[in-house]
Amino acid sequence: MIIRNTRHSDIDHIIALQELCFPGMVPWKKDQLESHMEIFPEGQFVAEYDGEIIGSCSSLIINFDEYDDRHSWDDVTDKGYITNHNPEGYNLYGIEVMVHPDYRRMKIGHRLYEERKELVRSLNLKSIIIGGRIPNYHKYSNEMNPREYVNEVSLHKMYDPVLSFQLLNGFTLMRINPNYLPDDVQSNKYATLMEWNNVDYRPMSKRFYKTSYPVRICVVQYLMRQIKSFDEFAHQVEYFTDVASDSGSDFAVFPELFTTQLMSFLEERSPSLAVRKLTEYTEQYIELFTDLAVRYNINIIGGSHFVKEDDDEIYNIAYLFRRDGTIEKQYKLHITPNERKWWGISRGDEVKVFDTDCGKIAIQICYDIEFPELARIATDKGAKIIFTPFCTEDRQGYLRVRYCAQARAVENQVYTVISGTVGNLPQTENMDIQYAQSAIFAPSDFEFARDGIVGETNPNIEMVLIGDVDLEILRRQRQDGTVRQLKDRRHDIYSIKYKK
């Protein structure tokens, strides 16, 4: 027998196991378990014996102090989808443990709990908290109230298969919650809230009394003008990086396709041939931005650039250049008719979320922000900021990007950032005119900017916008805001399924 992390191939077996372990109770839905795997795979475990799944457990991380003492299972698990998982939390919350009836009394449950304890130690969490069933209580509910029953079990005068097991595993009783699981008839809907404390926990002073988590963003509204060399382009880019760094910014954000400025000296009139010549500068582009990110100690969203890959296809790729010298890239997923017609651009096929020293972020290039499913997938993967480099030639195109970015901020309770090109390249086919007004958007609630606009540039003028976004306010608003779009989603009637 082995204890290991859950895999996607285990999901059907876990659902079948739950139906066997808890007859009469609503089993997991497949999309709930897929959500666990997507959001917090480290917290999901199975016991496997000769290839058969004979036990499993699920969990998430929360700040328990943020939840009502009389919370229900739905409250603490976001109705089983754990989208409220908080990687910065203090407590591991166990939401399910089950063992195949034919394999009980073989310490399988104990081994699953030990795996949870090791996880808590490795993540330096304060404790494990569980809402435990009391499945034998229905036999005595006419004779005693839940407190009396729990007391008798705690004194070992009575036996309860769940509560007795938890006491033996070092858990202490915190309180008894009514209406915890509506379909738990055996427990009369009651649950014992219990805690195991991690004696190895090392308090981290930065995590106490957190009132703000500011991230400073410098958005570059970049003027497209004729240049004569790559060095001239590099000089302009370094100037804006220096400005962003001097202001103490965590991110500098450049627009989509601003490297097409290089076409102004390539002397190639055919757009399809010009774009292939442009891809020859990919290595220099990557070296330039990697160097700037490290030298100026700033994370850079390097706009986007046309890249020819090994399949001889050309992609529109946005790069993240971290200040530690590492690089990530996000392919544009939706290609506009204009990009297909003039340049023959191919589309990517993966929604990525990137870890940074300022939390998780996503990049969605121009047209991609106009598809709400992508932002929801990125948010469910943990993104708190979505950066959208864009390039539009007229006000109508710009407003599509702007309105959709603002909508994504409200729908997903995230910050969105748009950065566009302005100016003209008269001799460059299909990049001759630009229209932009760059901005930083927030959700619409009392603690954010009044109009949901952290800041915006003037239209069609080369300039930078510097604004602060507070990830701590964002976290609190997701939990207790006037509206809670993430928590209040109706998973019972709709869902978004990401196929990657």
Short mmCIF file of C-alpha atoms in Angstrom, two decimals:
data_model
loop_
_atom_site.label_atom_id
_atom_site.label_comp_id
_atom_site.label_asym_id
_atom_site.label_seq_id
_atom_site.Cartn_x
_atom_site.Cartn_y
_atom_site.Cartn_z
CA MET A 1 0.00 0.00 0.00
CA ILE A 2 1.22 3.51 -0.79
CA ILE A 3 0.01 7.00 0.12
CA ARG A 4 0.45 9.47 -2.71
CA ASN A 5 -1.00 12.66 -4.16
CA THR A 6 -4.22 12.31 -6.11
CA ARG A 7 -4.08 12.14 -9.90
CA HIS A 8 -6.75 13.04 -12.44
CA SER A 9 -7.04 9.34 -13.32
CA ASP A 10 -8.16 8.65 -9.72
CA ILE A 11 -11.26 10.84 -9.87
CA ASP A 12 -13.81 8.23 -11.00
CA HIS A 13 -12.45 5.78 -8.41
CA ILE A 14 -12.77 8.36 -5.63
CA ILE A 15 -16.40 9.08 -6.55
CA ALA A 16 -17.17 5.35 -6.51
CA LEU A 17 -15.40 4.99 -3.17
CA GLN A 18 -17.40 7.83 -1.65
CA GLU A 19 -20.69 6.30 -2.75
CA LEU A 20 -19.59 3.10 -1.01
CA CYS A 21 -18.37 4.82 2.18
CA PHE A 22 -21.24 7.31 2.60
CA PRO A 23 -24.44 5.80 1.18
CA GLY A 24 -27.29 8.29 1.15
CA MET A 25 -24.99 11.33 1.03
CA VAL A 26 -24.35 13.38 -2.11
CA PRO A 27 -21.00 12.25 -3.57
CA TRP A 28 -18.32 14.42 -5.12
CA LYS A 29 -18.96 15.82 -8.57
CA LYS A 30 -16.21 15.27 -11.09
CA ASP A 31 -15.68 19.00 -11.62
CA GLN A 32 -15.27 19.54 -7.87
CA LEU A 33 -12.42 17.03 -7.70
CA GLU A 34 -10.91 18.51 -10.86
CA SER A 35 -11.03 21.89 -9.14
CA HIS A 36 -9.13 20.44 -6.15
CA MET A 37 -6.45 19.14 -8.49
CA GLU A 38 -6.18 22.45 -10.29
CA ILE A 39 -6.09 24.70 -7.22
CA PHE A 40 -4.26 22.72 -4.51
CA PRO A 41 -2.94 19.35 -5.78
CA GLU A 42 -0.49 19.07 -2.86
CA GLY A 43 -3.39 18.81 -0.41
CA GLN A 44 -5.14 15.84 -2.05
CA PHE A 45 -4.09 12.27 -1.15
CA VAL A 46 -5.12 8.69 -1.91
CA ALA A 47 -4.22 5.33 -0.43
CA GLU A 48 -3.53 2.79 -3.18
CA TYR A 49 -3.31 -0.98 -2.68
CA ASP A 50 -2.42 -3.24 -5.62
CA GLY A 51 -3.63 -0.56 -8.01
CA GLU A 52 -6.96 -0.05 -6.21
CA ILE A 53 -7.91 3.23 -4.50
CA ILE A 54 -8.93 2.22 -0.97
CA GLY A 55 -8.80 5.62 0.77
CA SER A 56 -8.62 9.32 0.04
CA CYS A 57 -8.62 12.73 1.69
CA SER A 58 -9.04 16.32 0.50
CA SER A 59 -8.03 19.66 2.00
CA LEU A 60 -7.38 23.35 1.39
CA ILE A 61 -5.57 26.20 3.15
CA ILE A 62 -7.49 29.03 4.82
CA ASN A 63 -7.13 31.71 7.45
CA PHE A 64 -9.59 30.19 9.88
CA ASP A 65 -10.08 33.47 11.77
CA GLU A 66 -11.86 34.85 8.71
CA TYR A 67 -14.71 32.36 8.95
CA ASP A 68 -17.76 32.45 11.15
CA ASP A 69 -17.59 30.17 14.18
CA ARG A 70 -20.79 28.48 13.01
CA HIS A 71 -19.68 28.00 9.44
CA SER A 72 -20.96 25.13 7.32
CA TRP A 73 -19.07 22.76 5.04
CA ASP A 74 -20.31 24.74 2.03
CA ASP A 75 -18.99 27.99 3.56
CA VAL A 76 -15.49 26.70 4.15
CA THR A 77 -15.11 24.80 0.86
CA ASP A 78 -16.90 27.18 -1.51
CA LYS A 79 -19.50 24.45 -2.04
CA GLY A 80 -16.84 21.81 -2.57
CA TYR A 81 -14.78 23.62 -5.21
CA ILE A 82 -12.14 25.11 -2.81
CA THR A 83 -11.79 28.25 -4.94
CA ASN A 84 -11.40 30.07 -1.62
CA HIS A 85 -8.07 28.26 -1.06
CA ASN A 86 -5.57 30.79 0.30
CA PRO A 87 -1.89 29.85 -0.15
CA GLU A 88 -0.99 32.57 2.39
CA GLY A 89 -3.29 31.11 5.06
CA TYR A 90 -2.36 29.68 8.44
CA ASN A 91 -4.50 26.54 8.63
CA LEU A 92 -4.98 23.37 6.61
CA TYR A 93 -8.69 22.57 6.59
CA GLY A 94 -9.54 18.90 6.04
CA ILE A 95 -12.80 18.47 4.15
CA GLU A 96 -12.96 14.72 3.55
CA VAL A 97 -11.39 11.45 4.68
CA MET A 98 -12.71 8.07 3.64
CA VAL A 99 -11.52 4.47 3.74
CA HIS A 100 -12.97 1.49 1.87
CA PRO A 101 -15.16 -0.57 4.27
CA ASP A 102 -13.24 -3.77 3.45
CA TYR A 103 -9.94 -2.21 4.55
CA ARG A 104 -10.89 -0.48 7.79
CA ARG A 105 -8.97 -1.08 11.05
CA MET A 106 -5.75 -1.28 9.01
CA LYS A 107 -4.62 2.25 10.02
CA ILE A 108 -5.23 3.61 6.52
CA GLY A 109 -7.03 6.67 7.89
CA HIS A 110 -4.14 7.19 10.31
CA ARG A 111 -1.64 7.13 7.46
CA LEU A 112 -3.68 9.67 5.48
CA TYR A 113 -3.75 11.94 8.53
CA GLU A 114 0.01 11.55 8.97
CA GLU A 115 0.47 12.65 5.36
CA ARG A 116 -1.58 15.76 6.13
CA LYS A 117 0.55 16.47 9.19
CA GLU A 118 3.73 16.20 7.14
CA LEU A 119 2.26 18.63 4.62
CA VAL A 120 1.46 21.10 7.40
CA ARG A 121 5.01 20.85 8.76
CA SER A 122 6.56 21.30 5.31
CA LEU A 123 4.38 24.37 4.58
CA ASN A 124 4.90 25.78 8.09
CA LEU A 125 1.18 26.03 8.84
CA LYS A 126 -0.17 26.53 12.34
CA SER A 127 -2.66 23.69 12.47
CA ILE A 128 -5.05 21.26 10.84
CA ILE A 129 -8.74 22.01 11.36
CA ILE A 130 -11.52 19.60 10.50
CA GLY A 131 -15.28 19.52 10.73
CA GLY A 132 -15.82 15.94 11.79
CA ARG A 133 -18.99 13.89 11.50
CA ILE A 134 -20.45 12.09 14.52
CA PRO A 135 -22.18 9.27 12.63
CA ASN A 136 -23.33 7.28 15.70
CA TYR A 137 -25.11 10.25 17.24
CA HIS A 138 -28.44 9.43 15.57
CA LYS A 139 -28.63 6.32 17.76
CA TYR A 140 -28.61 8.46 20.93
CA SER A 141 -30.21 11.73 19.80
CA ASN A 142 -33.39 10.97 21.77
CA GLU A 143 -31.38 10.47 24.96
CA MET A 144 -28.77 13.24 24.88
CA ASN A 145 -27.85 16.44 23.09
CA PRO A 146 -24.75 16.64 20.86
CA ARG A 147 -22.58 18.15 23.60
CA GLU A 148 -23.41 15.30 25.98
CA TYR A 149 -22.77 12.72 23.28
CA VAL A 150 -19.40 14.23 22.36
CA ASN A 151 -18.44 14.37 26.03
CA GLU A 152 -19.24 10.68 26.51
CA VAL A 153 -17.15 9.75 23.47
CA SER A 154 -14.29 11.97 24.66
CA LEU A 155 -14.28 10.14 27.99
CA HIS A 156 -14.18 6.82 26.11
CA LYS A 157 -17.52 5.78 27.59
CA MET A 158 -18.97 5.53 24.09
CA TYR A 159 -17.51 4.87 20.67
CA ASP A 160 -17.95 6.95 17.52
CA PRO A 161 -16.04 5.76 14.43
CA VAL A 162 -15.08 9.29 13.37
CA LEU A 163 -14.78 11.26 16.61
CA SER A 164 -12.93 8.48 18.45
CA PHE A 165 -10.51 8.19 15.53
CA GLN A 166 -9.82 11.94 15.49
CA LEU A 167 -9.18 12.04 19.25
CA LEU A 168 -6.69 9.18 18.88
CA ASN A 169 -4.90 11.17 16.19
CA GLY A 170 -4.23 14.12 18.49
CA PHE A 171 -7.14 16.40 17.61
CA THR A 172 -8.80 18.51 20.30
CA LEU A 173 -12.39 19.71 20.34
CA MET A 174 -13.03 23.39 19.56
CA ARG A 175 -16.84 23.48 19.28
CA ILE A 176 -19.87 21.72 17.84
CA ASN A 177 -21.43 23.20 14.70
CA PRO A 178 -25.09 22.65 13.75
CA ASN A 179 -26.22 22.34 10.12
CA TYR A 180 -22.71 21.55 8.96
CA LEU A 181 -23.62 18.97 6.31
CA PRO A 182 -27.33 19.07 5.39
CA ASP A 183 -27.31 15.51 4.01
CA ASP A 184 -25.49 13.98 7.00
CA VAL A 185 -28.54 12.31 8.56
CA GLN A 186 -26.47 10.01 10.78
CA SER A 187 -24.91 13.02 12.54
CA ASN A 188 -28.21 14.92 12.64
CA LYS A 189 -26.31 17.54 10.58
CA TYR A 190 -23.91 18.25 13.48
CA ALA A 191 -20.11 18.32 13.22
CA THR A 192 -17.31 18.56 15.75
CA LEU A 193 -14.86 21.30 14.89
CA MET A 194 -11.45 19.95 15.89
CA GLU A 195 -7.84 21.08 15.65
CA TRP A 196 -4.37 19.54 15.60
CA ASN A 197 -1.62 22.06 16.39
CA ASN A 198 1.73 21.95 14.64
CA VAL A 199 4.30 22.23 17.45
CA ASP A 200 7.01 22.86 14.83
CA TYR A 201 5.26 25.97 13.54
CA ARG A 202 7.63 28.94 13.24
CA PRO A 203 5.78 32.29 13.33
CA MET A 204 6.66 34.51 10.40
CA SER A 205 6.42 38.12 11.53
CA LYS A 206 5.54 39.39 8.06
CA ARG A 207 2.31 37.39 8.17
CA PHE A 208 0.97 38.96 11.36
CA TYR A 209 -1.46 41.87 11.29
CA LYS A 210 -1.24 42.19 7.52
CA THR A 211 -3.08 45.37 6.53
CA SER A 212 -1.78 45.79 2.99
CA TYR A 213 0.07 44.00 0.23
CA PRO A 214 0.86 46.76 -2.27
CA VAL A 215 2.14 46.03 -5.75
CA ARG A 216 3.31 48.96 -7.86
CA ILE A 217 2.77 48.81 -11.60
CA CYS A 218 4.25 51.07 -14.29
CA VAL A 219 2.27 50.92 -17.52
CA VAL A 220 4.13 52.13 -20.61
CA GLN A 221 2.04 53.75 -23.32
CA TYR A 222 4.61 53.40 -26.08
CA LEU A 223 4.97 55.71 -29.09
CA MET A 224 5.52 53.89 -32.38
CA ARG A 225 7.87 56.01 -34.51
CA GLN A 226 10.40 55.24 -37.18
CA ILE A 227 13.79 54.04 -35.97
CA LYS A 228 16.99 53.06 -37.76
CA SER A 229 18.37 50.18 -35.69
CA PHE A 230 17.74 47.67 -32.91
CA ASP A 231 20.03 49.72 -30.66
CA GLU A 232 17.68 52.68 -31.02
CA PHE A 233 14.77 50.46 -29.99
CA ALA A 234 16.79 49.14 -27.02
CA HIS A 235 17.61 52.70 -25.92
CA GLN A 236 13.91 53.62 -25.79
CA VAL A 237 13.00 50.44 -23.90
CA GLU A 238 15.75 50.99 -21.34
CA TYR A 239 14.60 54.56 -20.78
CA PHE A 240 11.11 53.40 -19.78
CA THR A 241 12.50 50.55 -17.66
CA ASP A 242 14.66 53.08 -15.81
CA VAL A 243 11.59 55.29 -15.21
CA ALA A 244 9.65 52.32 -13.83
CA SER A 245 12.53 51.25 -11.60
CA ASP A 246 13.14 54.77 -10.24
CA SER A 247 9.51 54.91 -9.11
CA GLY A 248 9.89 51.67 -7.15
CA SER A 249 7.66 49.65 -9.47
CA ASP A 250 7.34 45.89 -9.19
CA PHE A 251 6.19 45.54 -12.80
CA ALA A 252 6.87 47.44 -16.02
CA VAL A 253 4.28 46.66 -18.69
CA PHE A 254 4.90 47.18 -22.43
CA PRO A 255 2.26 46.90 -25.21
CA GLU A 256 1.43 44.16 -27.67
CA LEU A 257 3.53 44.00 -30.86
CA PHE A 258 5.54 47.08 -30.03
CA THR A 259 8.57 45.25 -31.46
CA THR A 260 6.97 45.73 -34.89
CA GLN A 261 8.61 49.17 -34.62
CA LEU A 262 11.68 47.28 -35.87
CA MET A 263 9.88 46.82 -39.21
CA SER A 264 10.34 50.53 -39.85
CA PHE A 265 13.99 49.92 -40.88
CA LEU A 266 13.66 46.41 -42.36
CA GLU A 267 12.79 47.72 -45.86
CA GLU A 268 10.33 44.93 -46.56
CA ARG A 269 6.96 46.01 -47.96
CA SER A 270 5.26 42.62 -47.85
CA PRO A 271 3.70 42.14 -44.35
CA SER A 272 4.12 38.34 -44.42
CA LEU A 273 7.81 38.62 -45.28
CA ALA A 274 8.39 41.53 -42.89
CA VAL A 275 7.04 39.54 -39.96
CA ARG A 276 9.43 36.68 -40.73
CA LYS A 277 12.35 39.12 -40.79
CA LEU A 278 11.14 40.48 -37.47
CA THR A 279 11.36 37.02 -35.86
CA GLU A 280 15.12 37.09 -36.51
CA TYR A 281 15.40 39.59 -33.64
CA THR A 282 13.86 37.24 -31.07
CA GLU A 283 17.15 36.31 -29.44
CA GLN A 284 18.24 39.96 -29.13
CA TYR A 285 14.81 40.90 -27.77
CA ILE A 286 14.98 38.20 -25.07
CA GLU A 287 18.58 39.09 -24.13
CA LEU A 288 17.67 42.79 -23.88
CA PHE A 289 14.70 42.34 -21.57
CA THR A 290 16.35 39.67 -19.43
CA ASP A 291 19.26 42.01 -18.83
CA LEU A 292 16.99 44.99 -18.05
CA ALA A 293 14.85 43.00 -15.60
CA VAL A 294 17.90 41.93 -13.61
CA ARG A 295 19.83 45.22 -13.80
CA TYR A 296 16.86 47.39 -12.85
CA ASN A 297 15.44 44.84 -10.37
CA ILE A 298 11.96 44.84 -11.87
CA ASN A 299 9.57 42.28 -13.37
CA ILE A 300 8.82 43.15 -17.00
CA ILE A 301 5.82 42.20 -19.09
CA GLY A 302 7.72 42.53 -22.36
CA GLY A 303 4.71 43.42 -24.49
CA SER A 304 4.46 40.77 -27.17
CA HIS A 305 6.68 39.73 -30.05
CA PHE A 306 6.31 37.58 -33.16
CA VAL A 307 8.32 34.37 -32.71
CA LYS A 308 9.02 31.63 -35.25
CA GLU A 309 9.25 28.26 -33.54
CA ASP A 310 10.56 24.84 -34.60
CA ASP A 311 7.35 23.97 -36.44
CA ASP A 312 8.04 26.98 -38.74
CA GLU A 313 4.83 28.60 -37.47
CA ILE A 314 4.83 32.19 -36.18
CA TYR A 315 3.21 32.95 -32.81
CA ASN A 316 2.32 36.14 -30.99
CA ILE A 317 3.99 35.62 -27.60
CA ALA A 318 4.03 37.75 -24.48
CA TYR A 319 7.05 37.18 -22.25
CA LEU A 320 7.37 37.62 -18.51
CA PHE A 321 10.93 38.59 -17.57
CA ARG A 322 11.33 38.17 -13.81
CA ARG A 323 13.85 40.23 -11.92
CA ASP A 324 15.65 37.03 -10.87
CA GLY A 325 16.52 36.38 -14.53
CA THR A 326 13.94 33.66 -15.22
CA ILE A 327 11.57 33.85 -18.18
CA GLU A 328 8.02 32.65 -18.91
CA LYS A 329 5.84 33.05 -21.98
CA GLN A 330 2.15 33.19 -22.82
CA TYR A 331 0.98 32.53 -26.38
CA LYS A 332 -1.90 34.53 -27.79
CA LEU A 333 -4.82 32.10 -27.96
CA HIS A 334 -7.31 33.95 -30.15
CA ILE A 335 -5.96 35.34 -33.40
CA THR A 336 -7.80 38.26 -35.00
CA PRO A 337 -8.87 38.11 -38.65
CA ASN A 338 -6.35 40.90 -39.30
CA GLU A 339 -3.44 38.86 -37.86
CA ARG A 340 -4.42 35.84 -39.95
CA LYS A 341 -4.86 37.85 -43.15
CA TRP A 342 -1.68 39.94 -43.06
CA TRP A 343 0.79 37.84 -41.10
CA GLY A 344 -0.48 34.24 -40.93
CA ILE A 345 -0.12 34.04 -37.16
CA SER A 346 -0.79 30.71 -35.42
CA ARG A 347 -2.63 30.40 -32.13
CA GLY A 348 -1.45 29.01 -28.81
CA ASP A 349 -3.50 26.61 -26.70
CA GLU A 350 -2.72 27.02 -22.98
CA VAL A 351 -3.89 29.43 -20.29
CA LYS A 352 -0.90 29.98 -18.02
CA VAL A 353 -0.61 31.54 -14.57
CA PHE A 354 2.83 32.59 -13.39
CA ASP A 355 4.34 32.80 -9.93
CA THR A 356 6.12 36.06 -9.17
CA ASP A 357 7.50 37.70 -6.05
CA CYS A 358 4.24 39.68 -6.00
CA GLY A 359 1.89 36.71 -6.23
CA LYS A 360 0.33 34.89 -9.16
CA ILE A 361 -0.32 36.77 -12.40
CA ALA A 362 -1.66 36.02 -15.87
CA ILE A 363 -1.07 37.60 -19.27
CA GLN A 364 -3.87 37.74 -21.83
CA ILE A 365 -2.89 39.42 -25.08
CA CYS A 366 -5.33 41.97 -26.55
CA TYR A 367 -8.13 39.93 -28.19
CA ASP A 368 -7.85 37.23 -25.48
CA ILE A 369 -9.25 39.57 -22.80
CA GLU A 370 -12.47 39.70 -24.84
CA PHE A 371 -13.18 36.04 -24.01
CA PRO A 372 -14.42 35.87 -20.40
CA GLU A 373 -13.69 32.16 -20.02
CA LEU A 374 -9.93 32.77 -20.13
CA ALA A 375 -9.94 35.25 -17.25
CA ARG A 376 -12.12 32.93 -15.17
CA ILE A 377 -9.74 30.01 -15.78
CA ALA A 378 -6.74 32.18 -14.85
CA THR A 379 -8.50 33.39 -11.71
CA ASP A 380 -9.34 29.85 -10.66
CA LYS A 381 -5.65 29.04 -11.13
CA GLY A 382 -4.83 31.76 -8.61
CA ALA A 383 -4.16 34.89 -10.68
CA LYS A 384 -4.68 38.19 -8.82
CA ILE A 385 -3.53 40.48 -11.66
CA ILE A 386 -4.21 40.00 -15.38
CA PHE A 387 -1.93 41.97 -17.69
CA THR A 388 -3.21 42.76 -21.19
CA PRO A 389 -0.72 44.18 -23.67
CA PHE A 390 -2.77 45.42 -26.63
CA CYS A 391 -2.42 47.08 -30.01
CA THR A 392 -5.46 48.68 -31.66
CA GLU A 393 -5.70 51.06 -34.58
CA ASP A 394 -8.99 52.80 -33.81
CA ARG A 395 -11.18 53.85 -30.90
CA GLN A 396 -13.71 51.08 -31.44
CA GLY A 397 -11.05 48.38 -31.18
CA TYR A 398 -9.55 50.06 -28.13
CA LEU A 399 -12.92 50.26 -26.36
CA ARG A 400 -13.50 46.56 -26.88
CA VAL A 401 -10.28 45.87 -25.00
CA ARG A 402 -11.01 48.44 -22.30
CA TYR A 403 -14.61 47.48 -21.59
CA CYS A 404 -13.76 43.79 -21.48
CA ALA A 405 -10.79 44.35 -19.16
CA GLN A 406 -13.03 46.31 -16.80
CA ALA A 407 -15.65 43.59 -16.94
CA ARG A 408 -13.05 40.90 -16.18
CA ALA A 409 -11.93 42.89 -13.10
CA VAL A 410 -15.49 42.95 -11.75
CA GLU A 411 -16.44 39.39 -12.71
CA ASN A 412 -13.34 37.79 -11.23
CA GLN A 413 -12.44 40.19 -8.41
CA VAL A 414 -8.98 40.74 -9.89
CA TYR A 415 -6.93 43.71 -11.04
CA THR A 416 -6.54 44.11 -14.80
CA VAL A 417 -3.90 46.18 -16.60
CA ILE A 418 -3.98 47.28 -20.24
CA SER A 419 -0.96 48.74 -22.05
CA GLY A 420 -1.21 49.98 -25.64
CA THR A 421 0.74 51.55 -28.49
CA VAL A 422 0.23 55.06 -29.86
CA GLY A 423 1.75 56.99 -32.77
CA ASN A 424 2.25 56.06 -36.41
CA LEU A 425 4.54 53.99 -38.62
CA PRO A 426 3.67 55.43 -42.07
CA GLN A 427 5.90 53.08 -44.09
CA THR A 428 4.96 49.89 -42.22
CA GLU A 429 2.06 47.99 -43.75
CA ASN A 430 -0.71 47.04 -41.25
CA MET A 431 1.01 48.87 -38.37
CA ASP A 432 0.62 52.39 -39.71
CA ILE A 433 -1.82 53.86 -37.13
CA GLN A 434 -2.42 53.25 -33.41
CA TYR A 435 -5.00 54.27 -30.80
CA ALA A 436 -4.68 53.69 -27.04
CA GLN A 437 -5.47 54.87 -23.56
CA SER A 438 -3.73 52.57 -21.09
CA ALA A 439 -5.11 51.92 -17.62
CA ILE A 440 -5.20 49.87 -14.42
CA PHE A 441 -8.63 48.59 -13.34
CA ALA A 442 -9.95 47.28 -10.02
CA PRO A 443 -13.16 45.53 -8.95
CA SER A 444 -16.00 47.88 -8.11
CA ASP A 445 -16.51 48.07 -4.34
CA PHE A 446 -15.97 50.52 -1.50
CA GLU A 447 -12.33 49.70 -0.72
CA PHE A 448 -11.21 50.15 -4.34
CA ALA A 449 -10.92 53.24 -6.52
CA ARG A 450 -14.28 55.00 -6.83
CA ASP A 451 -14.83 54.26 -10.52
CA GLY A 452 -12.92 51.00 -10.53
CA ILE A 453 -10.05 52.84 -12.26
CA VAL A 454 -6.78 52.86 -10.35
CA GLY A 455 -5.35 55.17 -13.01
CA GLU A 456 -5.33 55.86 -16.75
CA THR A 457 -3.16 57.70 -19.25
CA ASN A 458 -4.22 60.45 -21.59
CA PRO A 459 -5.31 59.07 -24.98
CA ASN A 460 -2.75 58.84 -27.79
CA ILE A 461 0.18 60.44 -25.94
CA GLU A 462 3.43 58.66 -25.08
CA MET A 463 3.57 58.50 -21.28
CA VAL A 464 3.66 56.16 -18.32
CA LEU A 465 1.04 55.40 -15.69
CA ILE A 466 2.18 54.38 -12.22
CA GLY A 467 -0.36 52.92 -9.83
CA ASP A 468 -0.52 50.75 -6.72
CA VAL A 469 -2.83 47.75 -6.36
CA ASP A 470 -3.38 46.14 -2.95
CA LEU A 471 -3.60 42.35 -2.98
CA GLU A 472 -4.64 42.23 0.69
CA ILE A 473 -7.73 44.35 0.00
CA LEU A 474 -8.46 42.06 -2.93
CA ARG A 475 -8.23 38.99 -0.69
CA ARG A 476 -10.52 40.49 1.94
CA GLN A 477 -13.07 41.62 -0.64
CA ARG A 478 -13.23 38.14 -2.13
CA GLN A 479 -14.15 36.89 1.32
CA ASP A 480 -16.39 39.68 2.66
CA GLY A 481 -17.13 42.18 -0.13
CA THR A 482 -20.50 43.73 -0.87
CA VAL A 483 -20.79 41.14 -3.63
CA ARG A 484 -18.66 38.00 -3.98
CA GLN A 485 -18.74 36.91 -7.59
CA LEU A 486 -16.28 34.07 -7.06
CA LYS A 487 -17.98 32.59 -3.99
CA ASP A 488 -21.52 33.06 -5.28
CA ARG A 489 -21.12 31.24 -8.58
CA ARG A 490 -23.81 28.63 -9.23
CA HIS A 491 -21.65 25.58 -9.81
CA ASP A 492 -24.81 23.51 -9.63
CA ILE A 493 -26.14 24.92 -12.91
CA TYR A 494 -23.05 25.99 -14.90
CA SER A 495 -19.28 25.56 -15.07
CA ILE A 496 -16.28 26.29 -17.26
CA LYS A 497 -14.25 23.24 -18.20
CA TYR A 498 -10.63 23.85 -19.14
CA LYS A 499 -9.50 21.04 -21.45
CA LYS A 500 -5.75 21.27 -20.96
#
